[in-house]
PDB file of C-alpha atoms in Angstrom:
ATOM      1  CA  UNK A   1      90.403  -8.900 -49.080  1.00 73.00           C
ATOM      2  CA  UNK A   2      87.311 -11.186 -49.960  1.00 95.00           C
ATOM      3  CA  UNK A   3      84.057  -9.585 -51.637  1.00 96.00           C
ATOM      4  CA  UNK A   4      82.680 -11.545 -48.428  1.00 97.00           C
ATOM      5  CA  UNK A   5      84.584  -9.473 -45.953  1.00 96.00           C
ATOM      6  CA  UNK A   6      83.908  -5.782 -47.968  1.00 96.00           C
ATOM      7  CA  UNK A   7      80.259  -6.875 -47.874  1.00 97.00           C
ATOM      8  CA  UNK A   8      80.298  -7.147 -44.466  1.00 97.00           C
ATOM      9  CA  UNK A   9      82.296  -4.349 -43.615  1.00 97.00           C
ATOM     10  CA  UNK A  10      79.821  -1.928 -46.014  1.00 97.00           C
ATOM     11  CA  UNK A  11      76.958  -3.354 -44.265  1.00 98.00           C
ATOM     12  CA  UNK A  12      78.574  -2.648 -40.638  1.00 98.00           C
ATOM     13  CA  UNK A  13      79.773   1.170 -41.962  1.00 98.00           C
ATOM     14  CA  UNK A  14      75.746   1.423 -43.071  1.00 98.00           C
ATOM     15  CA  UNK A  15      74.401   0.364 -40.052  1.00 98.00           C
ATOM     16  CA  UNK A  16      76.805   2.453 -37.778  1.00 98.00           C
ATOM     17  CA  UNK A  17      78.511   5.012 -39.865  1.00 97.00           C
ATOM     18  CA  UNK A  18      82.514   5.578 -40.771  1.00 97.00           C
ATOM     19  CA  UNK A  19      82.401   7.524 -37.793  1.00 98.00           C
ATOM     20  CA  UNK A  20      81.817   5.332 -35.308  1.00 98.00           C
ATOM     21  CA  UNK A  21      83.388   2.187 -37.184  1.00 98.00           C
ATOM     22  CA  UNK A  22      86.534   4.572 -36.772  1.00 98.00           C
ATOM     23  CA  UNK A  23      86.228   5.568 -32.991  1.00 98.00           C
ATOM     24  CA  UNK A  24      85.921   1.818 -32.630  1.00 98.00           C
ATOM     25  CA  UNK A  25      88.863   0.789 -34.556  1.00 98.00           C
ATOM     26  CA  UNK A  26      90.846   3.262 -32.620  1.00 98.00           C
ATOM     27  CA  UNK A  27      89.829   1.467 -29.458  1.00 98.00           C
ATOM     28  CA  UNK A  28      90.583  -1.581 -30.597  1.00 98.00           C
ATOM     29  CA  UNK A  29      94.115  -0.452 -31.551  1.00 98.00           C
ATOM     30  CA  UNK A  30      94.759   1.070 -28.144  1.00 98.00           C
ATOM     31  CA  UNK A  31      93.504  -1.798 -26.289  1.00 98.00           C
ATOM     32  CA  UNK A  32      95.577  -4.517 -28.572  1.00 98.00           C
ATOM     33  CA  UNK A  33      98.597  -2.643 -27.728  1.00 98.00           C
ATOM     34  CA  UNK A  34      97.977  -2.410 -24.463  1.00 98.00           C
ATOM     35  CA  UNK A  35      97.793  -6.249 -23.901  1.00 98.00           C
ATOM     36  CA  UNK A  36     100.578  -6.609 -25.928  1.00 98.00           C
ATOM     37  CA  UNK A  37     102.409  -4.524 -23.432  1.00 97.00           C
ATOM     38  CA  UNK A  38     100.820  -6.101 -20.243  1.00 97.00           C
ATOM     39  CA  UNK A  39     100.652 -10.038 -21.689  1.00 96.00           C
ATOM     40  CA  UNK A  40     102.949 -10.563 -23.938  1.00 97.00           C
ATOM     41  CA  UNK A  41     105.495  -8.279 -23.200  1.00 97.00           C
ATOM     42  CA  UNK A  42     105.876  -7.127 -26.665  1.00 97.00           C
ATOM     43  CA  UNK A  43     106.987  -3.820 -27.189  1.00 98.00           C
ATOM     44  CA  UNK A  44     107.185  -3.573 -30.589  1.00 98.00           C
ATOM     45  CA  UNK A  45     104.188  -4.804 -31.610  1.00 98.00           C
ATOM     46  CA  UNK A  46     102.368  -2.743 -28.950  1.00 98.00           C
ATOM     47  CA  UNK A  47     104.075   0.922 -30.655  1.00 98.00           C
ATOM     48  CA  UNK A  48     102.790  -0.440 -34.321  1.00 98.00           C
ATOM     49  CA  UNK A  49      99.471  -0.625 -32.708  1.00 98.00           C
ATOM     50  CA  UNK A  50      99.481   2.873 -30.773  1.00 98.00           C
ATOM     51  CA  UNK A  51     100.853   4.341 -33.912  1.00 98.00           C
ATOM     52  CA  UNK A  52      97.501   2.443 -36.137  1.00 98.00           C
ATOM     53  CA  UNK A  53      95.644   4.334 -33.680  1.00 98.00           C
ATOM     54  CA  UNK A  54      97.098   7.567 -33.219  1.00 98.00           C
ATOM     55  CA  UNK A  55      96.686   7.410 -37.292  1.00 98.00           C
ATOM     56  CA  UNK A  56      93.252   6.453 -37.130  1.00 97.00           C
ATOM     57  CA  UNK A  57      92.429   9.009 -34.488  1.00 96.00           C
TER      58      UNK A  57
END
């Protein structure tokens, strides 16, 4: 990971707080395994994904 992208990320977790950079990340993982399911018919990657989030919730 690039000091660029931890900068960033430090400044979004300040703005918003872990919490809510969490709950969104969660989301995120839900929703990208979902269209992996619906789209692209990929099974696989879609349980990874559930399981990011399930360990993220």
């Amino acid at each position: 990971m690039t000091k660029e992208y931890m900068e960033s990320l430090k400044a979004i977790v300040d703005r918003l707080t872990l919490a809510a950079v969490l709950e969104m990340l969660e989301q995120i993982s839900y929703k990208k395994a979902e269209n992996l399911r619906n789209y692209c018919k990929d099974e696989t990657s879609a349980k990874l994904w559930d399981k990011a989030a399930r360990q993220i919730e």
